[in-house]
CSV table of C-alpha atoms and ligand atoms in Angstrom, one decimal:
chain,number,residue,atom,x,y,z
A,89,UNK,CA,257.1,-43.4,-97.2
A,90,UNK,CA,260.3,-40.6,-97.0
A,91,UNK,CA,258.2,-37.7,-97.1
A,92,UNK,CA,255.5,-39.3,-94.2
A,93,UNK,CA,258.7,-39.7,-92.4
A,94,UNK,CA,259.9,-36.1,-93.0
A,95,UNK,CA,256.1,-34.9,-91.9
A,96,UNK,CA,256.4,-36.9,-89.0
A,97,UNK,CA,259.6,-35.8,-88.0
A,98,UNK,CA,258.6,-32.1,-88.6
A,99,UNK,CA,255.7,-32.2,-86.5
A,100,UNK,CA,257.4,-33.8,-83.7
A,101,UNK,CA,260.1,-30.7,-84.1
A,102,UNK,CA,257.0,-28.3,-83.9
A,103,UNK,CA,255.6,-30.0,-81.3
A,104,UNK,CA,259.2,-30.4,-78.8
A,105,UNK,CA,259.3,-26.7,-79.6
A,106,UNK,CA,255.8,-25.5,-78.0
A,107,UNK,CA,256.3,-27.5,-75.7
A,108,UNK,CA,259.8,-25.6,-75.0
A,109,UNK,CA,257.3,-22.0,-75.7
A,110,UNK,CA,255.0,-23.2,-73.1
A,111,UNK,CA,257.3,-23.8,-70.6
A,112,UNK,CA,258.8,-20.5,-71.0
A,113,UNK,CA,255.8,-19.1,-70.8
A,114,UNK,CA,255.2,-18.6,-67.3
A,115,UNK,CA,252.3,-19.0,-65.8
A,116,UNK,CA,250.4,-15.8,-64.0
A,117,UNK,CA,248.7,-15.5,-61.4
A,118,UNK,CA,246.3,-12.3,-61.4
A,119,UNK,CA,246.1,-11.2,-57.3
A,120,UNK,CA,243.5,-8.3,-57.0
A,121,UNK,CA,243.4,-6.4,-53.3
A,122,UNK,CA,242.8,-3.0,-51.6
A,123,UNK,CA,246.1,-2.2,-51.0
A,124,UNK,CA,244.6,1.7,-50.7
A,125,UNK,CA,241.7,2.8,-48.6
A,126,UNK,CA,239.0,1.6,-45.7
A,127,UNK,CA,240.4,-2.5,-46.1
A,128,UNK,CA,244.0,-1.6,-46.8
A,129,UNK,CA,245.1,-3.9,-43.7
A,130,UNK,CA,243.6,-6.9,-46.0
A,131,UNK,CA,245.2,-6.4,-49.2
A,132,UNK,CA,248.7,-6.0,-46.8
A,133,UNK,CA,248.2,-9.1,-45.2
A,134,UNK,CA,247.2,-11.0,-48.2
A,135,UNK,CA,249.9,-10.1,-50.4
A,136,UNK,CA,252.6,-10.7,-47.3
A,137,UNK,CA,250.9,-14.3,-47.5
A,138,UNK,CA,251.2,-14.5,-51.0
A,139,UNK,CA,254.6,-13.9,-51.2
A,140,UNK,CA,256.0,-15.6,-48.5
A,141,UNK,CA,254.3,-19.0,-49.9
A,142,UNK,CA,256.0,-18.3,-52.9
A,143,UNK,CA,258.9,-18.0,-50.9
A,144,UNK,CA,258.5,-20.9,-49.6
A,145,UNK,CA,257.8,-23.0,-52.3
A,146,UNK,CA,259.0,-21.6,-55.2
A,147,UNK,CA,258.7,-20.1,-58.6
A,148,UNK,CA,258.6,-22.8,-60.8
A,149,UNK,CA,255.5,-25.6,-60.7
A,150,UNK,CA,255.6,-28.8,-62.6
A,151,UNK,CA,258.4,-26.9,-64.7
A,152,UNK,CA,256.8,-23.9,-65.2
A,153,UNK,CA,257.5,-20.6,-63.8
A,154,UNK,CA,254.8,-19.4,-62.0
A,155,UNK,CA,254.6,-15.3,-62.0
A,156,UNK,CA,252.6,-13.2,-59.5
A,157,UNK,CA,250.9,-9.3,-60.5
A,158,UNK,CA,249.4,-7.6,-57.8
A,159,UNK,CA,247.2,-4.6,-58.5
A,160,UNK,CA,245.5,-2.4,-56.4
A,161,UNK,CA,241.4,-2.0,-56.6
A,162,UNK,CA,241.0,0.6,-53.6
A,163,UNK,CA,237.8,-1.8,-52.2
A,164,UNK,CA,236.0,-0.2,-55.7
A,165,UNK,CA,234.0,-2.8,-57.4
A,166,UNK,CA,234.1,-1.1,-60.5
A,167,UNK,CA,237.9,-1.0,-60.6
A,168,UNK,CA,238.2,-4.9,-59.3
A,169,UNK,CA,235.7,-5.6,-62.3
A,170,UNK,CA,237.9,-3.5,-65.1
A,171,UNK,CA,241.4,-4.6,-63.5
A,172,UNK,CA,240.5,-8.5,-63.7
A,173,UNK,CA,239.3,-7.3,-67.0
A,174,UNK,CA,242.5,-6.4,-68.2
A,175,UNK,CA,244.6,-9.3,-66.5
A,176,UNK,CA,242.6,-11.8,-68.6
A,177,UNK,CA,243.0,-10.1,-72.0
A,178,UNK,CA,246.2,-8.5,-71.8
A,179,UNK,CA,248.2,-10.4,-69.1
A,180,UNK,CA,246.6,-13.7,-69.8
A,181,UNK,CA,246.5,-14.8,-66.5
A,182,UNK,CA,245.6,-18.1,-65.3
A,183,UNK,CA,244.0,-17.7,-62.3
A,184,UNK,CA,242.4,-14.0,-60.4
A,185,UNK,CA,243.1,-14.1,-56.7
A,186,UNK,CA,242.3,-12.0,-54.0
A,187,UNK,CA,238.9,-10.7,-53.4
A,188,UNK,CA,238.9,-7.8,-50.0
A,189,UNK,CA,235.2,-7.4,-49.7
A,190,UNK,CA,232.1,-8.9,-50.8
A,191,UNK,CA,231.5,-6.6,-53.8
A,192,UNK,CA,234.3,-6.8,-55.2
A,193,UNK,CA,234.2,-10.5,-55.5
A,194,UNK,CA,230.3,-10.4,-57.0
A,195,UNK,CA,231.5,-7.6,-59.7
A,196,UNK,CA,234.2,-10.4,-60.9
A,197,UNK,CA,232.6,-13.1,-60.9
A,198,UNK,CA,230.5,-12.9,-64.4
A,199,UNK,CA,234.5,-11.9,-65.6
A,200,UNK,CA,235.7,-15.5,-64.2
A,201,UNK,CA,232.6,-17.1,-65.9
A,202,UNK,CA,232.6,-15.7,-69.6
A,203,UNK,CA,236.8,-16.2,-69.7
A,204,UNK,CA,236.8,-19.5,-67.7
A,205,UNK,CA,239.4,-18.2,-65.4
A,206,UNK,CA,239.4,-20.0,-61.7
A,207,UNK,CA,238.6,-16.9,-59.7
A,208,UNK,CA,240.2,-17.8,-55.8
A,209,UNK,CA,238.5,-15.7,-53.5
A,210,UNK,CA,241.0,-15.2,-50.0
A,211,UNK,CA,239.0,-12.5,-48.0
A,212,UNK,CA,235.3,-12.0,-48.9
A,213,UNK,CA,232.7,-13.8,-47.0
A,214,UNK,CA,229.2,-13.5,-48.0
A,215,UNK,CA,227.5,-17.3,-48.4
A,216,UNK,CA,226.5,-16.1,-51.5
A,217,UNK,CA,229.7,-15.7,-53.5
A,218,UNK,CA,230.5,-19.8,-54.6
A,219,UNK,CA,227.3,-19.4,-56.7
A,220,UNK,CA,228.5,-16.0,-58.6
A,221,UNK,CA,230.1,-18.0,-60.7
A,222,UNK,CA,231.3,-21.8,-61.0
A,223,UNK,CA,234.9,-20.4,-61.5
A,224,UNK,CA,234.6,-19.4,-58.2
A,225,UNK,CA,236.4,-21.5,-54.9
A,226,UNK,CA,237.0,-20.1,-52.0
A,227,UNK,CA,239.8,-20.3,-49.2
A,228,UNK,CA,238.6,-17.6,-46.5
A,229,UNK,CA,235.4,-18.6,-44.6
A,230,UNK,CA,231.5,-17.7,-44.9
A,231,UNK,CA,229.8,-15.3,-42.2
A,232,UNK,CA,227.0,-18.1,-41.4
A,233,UNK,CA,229.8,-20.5,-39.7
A,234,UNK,CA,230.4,-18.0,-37.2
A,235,UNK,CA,227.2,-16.7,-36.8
A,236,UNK,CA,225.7,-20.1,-36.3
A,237,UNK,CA,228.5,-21.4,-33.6
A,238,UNK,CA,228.0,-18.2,-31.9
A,239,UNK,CA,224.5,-18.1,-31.5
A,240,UNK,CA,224.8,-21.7,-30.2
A,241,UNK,CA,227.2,-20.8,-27.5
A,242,UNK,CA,225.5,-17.5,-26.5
A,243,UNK,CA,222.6,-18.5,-25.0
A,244,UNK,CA,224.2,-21.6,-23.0
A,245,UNK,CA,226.3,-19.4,-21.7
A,246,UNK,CA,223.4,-17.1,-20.0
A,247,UNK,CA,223.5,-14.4,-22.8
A,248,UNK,CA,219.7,-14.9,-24.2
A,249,UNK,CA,218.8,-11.2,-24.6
A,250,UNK,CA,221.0,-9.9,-27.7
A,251,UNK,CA,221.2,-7.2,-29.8
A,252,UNK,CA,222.7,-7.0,-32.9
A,253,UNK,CA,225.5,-4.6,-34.9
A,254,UNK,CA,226.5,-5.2,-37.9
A,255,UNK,CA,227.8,-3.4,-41.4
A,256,UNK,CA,225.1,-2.7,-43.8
A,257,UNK,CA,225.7,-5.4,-46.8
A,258,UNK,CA,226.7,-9.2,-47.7
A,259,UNK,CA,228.5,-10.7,-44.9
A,260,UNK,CA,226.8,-8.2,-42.2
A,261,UNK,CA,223.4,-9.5,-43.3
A,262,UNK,CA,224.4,-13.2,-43.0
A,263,UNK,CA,225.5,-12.4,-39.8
A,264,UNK,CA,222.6,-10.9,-38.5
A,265,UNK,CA,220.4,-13.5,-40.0
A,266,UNK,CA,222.1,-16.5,-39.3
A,267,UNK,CA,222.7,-15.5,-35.2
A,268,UNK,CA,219.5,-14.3,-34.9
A,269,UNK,CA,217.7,-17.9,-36.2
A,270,UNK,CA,220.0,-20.2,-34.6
A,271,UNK,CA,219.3,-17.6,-31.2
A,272,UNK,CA,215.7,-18.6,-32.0
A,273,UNK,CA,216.0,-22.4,-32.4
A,274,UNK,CA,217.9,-22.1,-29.1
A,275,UNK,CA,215.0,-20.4,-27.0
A,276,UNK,CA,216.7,-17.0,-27.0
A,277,UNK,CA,216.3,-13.5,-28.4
A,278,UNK,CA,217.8,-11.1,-30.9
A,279,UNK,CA,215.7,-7.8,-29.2
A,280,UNK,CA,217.0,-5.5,-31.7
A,281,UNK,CA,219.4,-5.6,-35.2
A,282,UNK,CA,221.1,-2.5,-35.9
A,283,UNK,CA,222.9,-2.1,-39.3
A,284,UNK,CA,226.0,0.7,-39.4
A,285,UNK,CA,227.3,2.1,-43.0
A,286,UNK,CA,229.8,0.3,-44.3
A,287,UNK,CA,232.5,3.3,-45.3
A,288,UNK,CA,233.2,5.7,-42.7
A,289,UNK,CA,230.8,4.6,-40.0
A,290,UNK,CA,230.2,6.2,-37.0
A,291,UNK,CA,229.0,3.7,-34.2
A,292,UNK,CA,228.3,6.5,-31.4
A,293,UNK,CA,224.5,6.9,-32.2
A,294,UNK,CA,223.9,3.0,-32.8
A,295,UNK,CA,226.1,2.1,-29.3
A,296,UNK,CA,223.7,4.7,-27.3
A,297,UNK,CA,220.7,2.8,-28.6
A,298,UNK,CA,222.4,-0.8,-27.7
A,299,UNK,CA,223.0,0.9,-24.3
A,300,UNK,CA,219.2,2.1,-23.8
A,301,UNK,CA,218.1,-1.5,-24.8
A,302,UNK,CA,220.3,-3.2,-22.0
A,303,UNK,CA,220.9,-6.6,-23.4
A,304,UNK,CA,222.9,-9.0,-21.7
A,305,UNK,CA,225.2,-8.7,-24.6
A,306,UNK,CA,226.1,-7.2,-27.7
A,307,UNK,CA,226.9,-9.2,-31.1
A,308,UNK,CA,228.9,-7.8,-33.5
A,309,UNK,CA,230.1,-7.9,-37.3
A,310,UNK,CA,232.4,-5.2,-38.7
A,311,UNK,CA,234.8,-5.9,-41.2
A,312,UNK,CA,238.7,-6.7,-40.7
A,313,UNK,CA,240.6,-2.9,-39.7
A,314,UNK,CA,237.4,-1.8,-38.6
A,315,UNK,CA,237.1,-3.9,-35.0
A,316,UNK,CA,239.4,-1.1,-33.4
A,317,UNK,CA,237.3,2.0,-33.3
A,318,UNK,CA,234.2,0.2,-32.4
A,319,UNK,CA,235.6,-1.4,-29.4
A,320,UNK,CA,237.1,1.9,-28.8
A,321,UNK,CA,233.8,3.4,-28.7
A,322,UNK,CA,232.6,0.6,-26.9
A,323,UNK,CA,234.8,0.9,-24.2
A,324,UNK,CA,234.2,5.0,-24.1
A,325,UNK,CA,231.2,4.8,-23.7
A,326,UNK,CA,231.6,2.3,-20.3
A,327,UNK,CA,229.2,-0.2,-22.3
A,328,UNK,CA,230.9,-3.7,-20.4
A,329,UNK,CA,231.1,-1.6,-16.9
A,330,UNK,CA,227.3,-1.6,-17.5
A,331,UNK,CA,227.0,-4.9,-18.0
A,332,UNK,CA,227.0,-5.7,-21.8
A,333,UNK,CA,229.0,-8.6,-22.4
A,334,UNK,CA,230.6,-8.4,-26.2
A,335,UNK,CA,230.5,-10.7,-28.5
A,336,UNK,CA,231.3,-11.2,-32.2
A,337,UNK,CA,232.6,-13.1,-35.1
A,338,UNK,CA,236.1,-13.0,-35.1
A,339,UNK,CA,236.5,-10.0,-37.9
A,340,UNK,CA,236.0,-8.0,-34.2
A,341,UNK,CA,239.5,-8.9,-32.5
A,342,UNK,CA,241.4,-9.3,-35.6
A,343,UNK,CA,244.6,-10.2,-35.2
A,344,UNK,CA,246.1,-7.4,-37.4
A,345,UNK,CA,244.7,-5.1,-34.6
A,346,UNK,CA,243.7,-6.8,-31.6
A,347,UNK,CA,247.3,-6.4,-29.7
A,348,UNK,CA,246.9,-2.6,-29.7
A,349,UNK,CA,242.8,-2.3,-28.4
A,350,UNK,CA,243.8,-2.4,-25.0
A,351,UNK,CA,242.9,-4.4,-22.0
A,352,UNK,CA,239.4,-3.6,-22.7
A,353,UNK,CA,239.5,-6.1,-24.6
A,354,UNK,CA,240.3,-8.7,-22.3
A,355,UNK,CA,237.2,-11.3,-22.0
A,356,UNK,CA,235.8,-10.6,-25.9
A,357,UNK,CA,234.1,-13.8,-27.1
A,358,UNK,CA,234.2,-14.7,-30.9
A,359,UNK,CA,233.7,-17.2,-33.5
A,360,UNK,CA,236.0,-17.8,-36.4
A,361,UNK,CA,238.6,-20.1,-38.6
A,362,UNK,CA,241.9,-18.6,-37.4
A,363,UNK,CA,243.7,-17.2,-34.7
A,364,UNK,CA,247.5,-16.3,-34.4
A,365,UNK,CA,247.4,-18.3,-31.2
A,366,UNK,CA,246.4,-21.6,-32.5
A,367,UNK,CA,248.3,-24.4,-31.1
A,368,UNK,CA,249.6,-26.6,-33.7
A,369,UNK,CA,253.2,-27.1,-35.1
A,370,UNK,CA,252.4,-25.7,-38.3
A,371,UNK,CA,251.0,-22.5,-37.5
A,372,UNK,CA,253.8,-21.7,-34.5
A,373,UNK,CA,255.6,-21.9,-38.3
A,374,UNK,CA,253.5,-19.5,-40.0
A,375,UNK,CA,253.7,-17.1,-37.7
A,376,UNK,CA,257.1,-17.1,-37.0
A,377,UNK,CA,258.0,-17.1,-40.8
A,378,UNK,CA,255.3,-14.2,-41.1
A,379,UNK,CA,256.6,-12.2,-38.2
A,380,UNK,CA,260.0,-12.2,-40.0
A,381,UNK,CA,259.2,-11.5,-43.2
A,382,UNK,CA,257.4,-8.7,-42.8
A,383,UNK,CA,258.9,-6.6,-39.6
A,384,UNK,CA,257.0,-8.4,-36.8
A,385,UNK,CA,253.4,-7.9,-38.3
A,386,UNK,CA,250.9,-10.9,-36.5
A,387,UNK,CA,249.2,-12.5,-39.7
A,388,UNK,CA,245.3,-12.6,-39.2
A,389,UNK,CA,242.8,-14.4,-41.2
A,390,UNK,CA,242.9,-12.7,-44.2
A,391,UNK,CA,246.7,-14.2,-44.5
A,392,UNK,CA,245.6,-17.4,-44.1
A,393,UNK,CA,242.9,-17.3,-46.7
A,394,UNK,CA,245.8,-15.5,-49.2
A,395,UNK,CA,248.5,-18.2,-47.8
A,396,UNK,CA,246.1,-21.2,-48.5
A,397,UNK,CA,244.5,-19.9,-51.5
A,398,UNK,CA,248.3,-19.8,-52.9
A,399,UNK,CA,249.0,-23.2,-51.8
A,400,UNK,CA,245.1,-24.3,-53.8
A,401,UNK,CA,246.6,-23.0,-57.2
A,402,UNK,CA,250.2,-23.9,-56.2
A,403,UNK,CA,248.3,-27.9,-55.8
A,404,UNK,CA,246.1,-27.3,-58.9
A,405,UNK,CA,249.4,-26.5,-61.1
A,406,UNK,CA,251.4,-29.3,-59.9
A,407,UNK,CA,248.4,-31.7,-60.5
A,408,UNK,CA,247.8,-30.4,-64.6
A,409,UNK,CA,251.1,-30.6,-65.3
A,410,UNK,CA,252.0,-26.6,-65.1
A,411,UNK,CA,248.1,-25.8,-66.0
A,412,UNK,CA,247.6,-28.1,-68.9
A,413,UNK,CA,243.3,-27.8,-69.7
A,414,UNK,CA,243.5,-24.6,-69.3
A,415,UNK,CA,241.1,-22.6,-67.1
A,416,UNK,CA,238.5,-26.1,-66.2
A,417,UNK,CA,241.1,-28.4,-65.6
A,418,UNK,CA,242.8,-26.4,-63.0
A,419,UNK,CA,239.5,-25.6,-61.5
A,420,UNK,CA,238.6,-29.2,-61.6
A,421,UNK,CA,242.3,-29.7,-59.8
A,422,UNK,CA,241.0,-27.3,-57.1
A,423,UNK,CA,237.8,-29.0,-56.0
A,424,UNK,CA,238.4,-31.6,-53.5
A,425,UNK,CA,242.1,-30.3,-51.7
A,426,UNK,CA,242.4,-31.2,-48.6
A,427,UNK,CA,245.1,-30.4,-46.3
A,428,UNK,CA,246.5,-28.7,-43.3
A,429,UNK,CA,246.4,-25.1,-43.0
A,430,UNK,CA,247.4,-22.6,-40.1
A,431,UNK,CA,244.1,-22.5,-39.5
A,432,UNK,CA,243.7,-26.4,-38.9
A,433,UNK,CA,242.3,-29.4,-41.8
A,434,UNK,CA,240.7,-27.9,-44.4
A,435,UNK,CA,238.5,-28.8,-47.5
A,436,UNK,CA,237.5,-27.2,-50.7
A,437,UNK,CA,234.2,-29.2,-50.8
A,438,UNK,CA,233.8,-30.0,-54.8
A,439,UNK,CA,230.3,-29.9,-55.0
A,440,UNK,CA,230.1,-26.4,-53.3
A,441,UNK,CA,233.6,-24.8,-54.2
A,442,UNK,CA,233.6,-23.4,-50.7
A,443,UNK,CA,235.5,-23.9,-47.7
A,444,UNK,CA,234.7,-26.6,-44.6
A,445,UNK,CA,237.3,-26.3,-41.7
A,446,UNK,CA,237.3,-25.7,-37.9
A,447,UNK,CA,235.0,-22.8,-36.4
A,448,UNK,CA,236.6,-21.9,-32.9
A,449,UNK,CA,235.3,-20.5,-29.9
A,450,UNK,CA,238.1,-17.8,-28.6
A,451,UNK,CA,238.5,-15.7,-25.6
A,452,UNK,CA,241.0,-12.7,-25.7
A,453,UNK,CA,243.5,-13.0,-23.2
A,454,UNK,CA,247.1,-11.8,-22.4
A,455,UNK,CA,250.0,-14.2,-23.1
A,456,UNK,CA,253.5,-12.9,-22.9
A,457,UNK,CA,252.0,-9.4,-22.5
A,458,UNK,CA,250.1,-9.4,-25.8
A,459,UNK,CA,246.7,-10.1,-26.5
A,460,UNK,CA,245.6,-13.1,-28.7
A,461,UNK,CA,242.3,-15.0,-29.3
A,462,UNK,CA,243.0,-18.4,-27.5
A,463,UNK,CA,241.3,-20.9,-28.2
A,464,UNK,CA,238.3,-22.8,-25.8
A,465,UNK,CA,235.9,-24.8,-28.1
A,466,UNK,CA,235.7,-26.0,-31.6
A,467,UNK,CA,233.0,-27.2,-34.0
A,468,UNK,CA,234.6,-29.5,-36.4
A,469,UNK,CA,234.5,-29.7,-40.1
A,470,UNK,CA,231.9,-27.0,-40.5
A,471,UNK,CA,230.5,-26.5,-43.8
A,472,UNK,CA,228.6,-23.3,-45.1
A,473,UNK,CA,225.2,-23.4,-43.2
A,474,UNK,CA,224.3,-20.7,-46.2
A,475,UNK,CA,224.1,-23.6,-48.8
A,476,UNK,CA,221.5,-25.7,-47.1
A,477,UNK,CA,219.1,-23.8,-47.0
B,196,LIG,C1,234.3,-9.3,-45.8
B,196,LIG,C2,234.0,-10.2,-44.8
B,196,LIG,C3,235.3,-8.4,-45.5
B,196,LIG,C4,234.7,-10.3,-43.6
B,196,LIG,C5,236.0,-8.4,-44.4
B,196,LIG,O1,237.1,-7.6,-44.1
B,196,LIG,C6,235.7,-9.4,-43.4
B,196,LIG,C7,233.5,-9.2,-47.0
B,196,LIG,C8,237.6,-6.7,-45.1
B,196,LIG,O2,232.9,-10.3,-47.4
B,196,LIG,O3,233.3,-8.1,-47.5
B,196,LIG,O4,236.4,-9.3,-42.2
């Protein structure tokens, strides 16, 4: 009887101390960008989002203190993969974050899979990436949402000869693909589909050919930081003076560069999730808390994925208790989140681990002497058109 007692007592000692150890423990959250190199703007605006959720909202979650490492992959793959690598065995994070570009994303994934690590992907956008792994949810958007409300307004808006530019790999391709078939279903034409390098590209030779072709408009895909040079080009080479009407997904007039193109840009039609002009209560917020945390900067999409991917984890921590279950329960606490984001509602479907929001039409104009994406249309609730087929 005495010595069960003593046993009993002991345990309960051990067990009110780990839970003391795990509480001190803080819980880490692994955020993986190109801070260096061609996407540099991303990994910027991500880890501005990052940081000023966490300011925000604190460091502690369900009583635990939540830690953030940031490391810098340069947009290699092979350094994503390696650095990931090293956060789950040595750091022992909880969760990997982040995510710039496509590859980098589908070099992780089999990382998030064999450790069980939630893997929160807040840039990349190729359909694709949810079924890398089932660690996998994302909080940024899919290139087949835009393509798809695009190539529905194009053509009912008198633009049914198109020609198509877009970077050579994953979210480029979905572009191109998912334009040209919903241009198809709608009784218009893709004439020609053009695919520019990735690194370093040079549009000159591709925009002479788009010029030759004479389409009544041109759709583009490039990735976020590199929208400027190719409506620079664009506008060189007198391409809208000859009648080419531009058009894009919304990685074209990013945010993070669209207030120093110029009033070329005035009149650009684009799909997308997020613009810095969106009219609601929350995101006049954002912005404003954005701008003054981080010397003025406009945040563009790629915040918003890093802002709402923080607030997924932030949600999936308070709802396990600080990450109790390890690595499935917090993923199983992701699936299913709903809320309101900067962008507008949006869902982390469970079955799909990807992202269902608003896709808006936008027009660039000026307001206040600056040039934003406002706003015209909207196709509600939009989920990945890449995972039906
Ligand atoms: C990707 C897609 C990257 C859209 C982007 O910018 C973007 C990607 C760096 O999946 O690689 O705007």
């Amino acid at each position: 009887m005495k010595t069960s007692f003593i046993v009993r007592s002991l345990i309960s000692v051990l067990l009110f101390c780990s839970s003391l150890v795990w509480a001190e423990e803080s819980f880490k959250i692994g955020l993986i960008l190109p801070m260096t190199g061609q996407s540099a703007s991303t990994g910027k605006q991500i880890e501005a989002a990052a940081r000023l959720y966490m300011a925000q909202n604190g460091t502690t979650v369900a009583g635990r203190k939540v830690e953030l490492i940031i490391k810098d992959d340069g947009g290699i793959p092979d350094a994503t993969k390696r650095i990931a690598q090293e956060l789950v065995v040595n750091d022992k994070v909880g969760v990997l974050s982040g995510f710039g570009l496509t590859p980098l994303a589908l070099a992780t994934a089999p990382i998030a899979t064999q450790s069980k690590t939630p893997m929160v992907v807040m840039a990349a956008a190729t359909s694709s990436i949810t079924e890398a792994s089932p660690f996998i949810v994302r909080t940024s958007f899919t290139l087949p949402q835009c393509a798809v409300a695009m190539g529905d307004w194009a053509p009912k808006n008198g633009f049914k000869r198109v020609v198509t530019l877009v970077s050579d790999y994953g979210p480029g391709i979905d572009a191109e693909r998912f334009f040209k078939e919903r241009m198809q279903l709608n009784s218009a034409q893709v004439i020609e589909s053009l695919r520019v390098p990735l690194r370093n590209p040079d549009f000159a030779p591709f925009l002479q050919k788009v010029r030759d072709l004479k389409p009544d408009a041109l759709f583009v895909f490039v990735p976020s930081g590199a929208g400027a040079a190719l409506m620079k080009q664009f506008l060189e080479r007198g391409m809208d003076k000859a009648g080419i009407k531009l058009i894009g997904t919304g990685d074209l007039t990013d945010d993070d560069q669209l207030n120093d193109m110029g009033d070329g840009a005035l009149g650009v039609v684009t799909s997308h999730h997020y613009s810095a002009a969106h009219p609601s209560a929350l995101n006049k917020k954002f912005v404003e808390a954005f701008k003054k945390a981080n010397n003025g900067l406009r945040p563009n999409f790629m915040a918003v994925g890093g802002y709402d991917g923080m607030r997924v984890i932030y949600e999936a921590l308070k709802n396990t208790k600080g990450g109790q279950g390890g690595g499935d329960a917090l993923l199983a606490a992701m699936k299913g989140q709903i809320f309101e984001s900067p962008r507008g509602q949006i869902f982390i479907d469970a079955q799909t681990r990807d992202v269902v929001h608003n896709i808006y039409l936008r027009k660039v104009e000026k307001k206040d002497g600056q040039l934003y994406n406002v706003e015209f249309d909207v196709i509600k609730d939009m989920k990945d058109p890449g995972k039906t087929k």
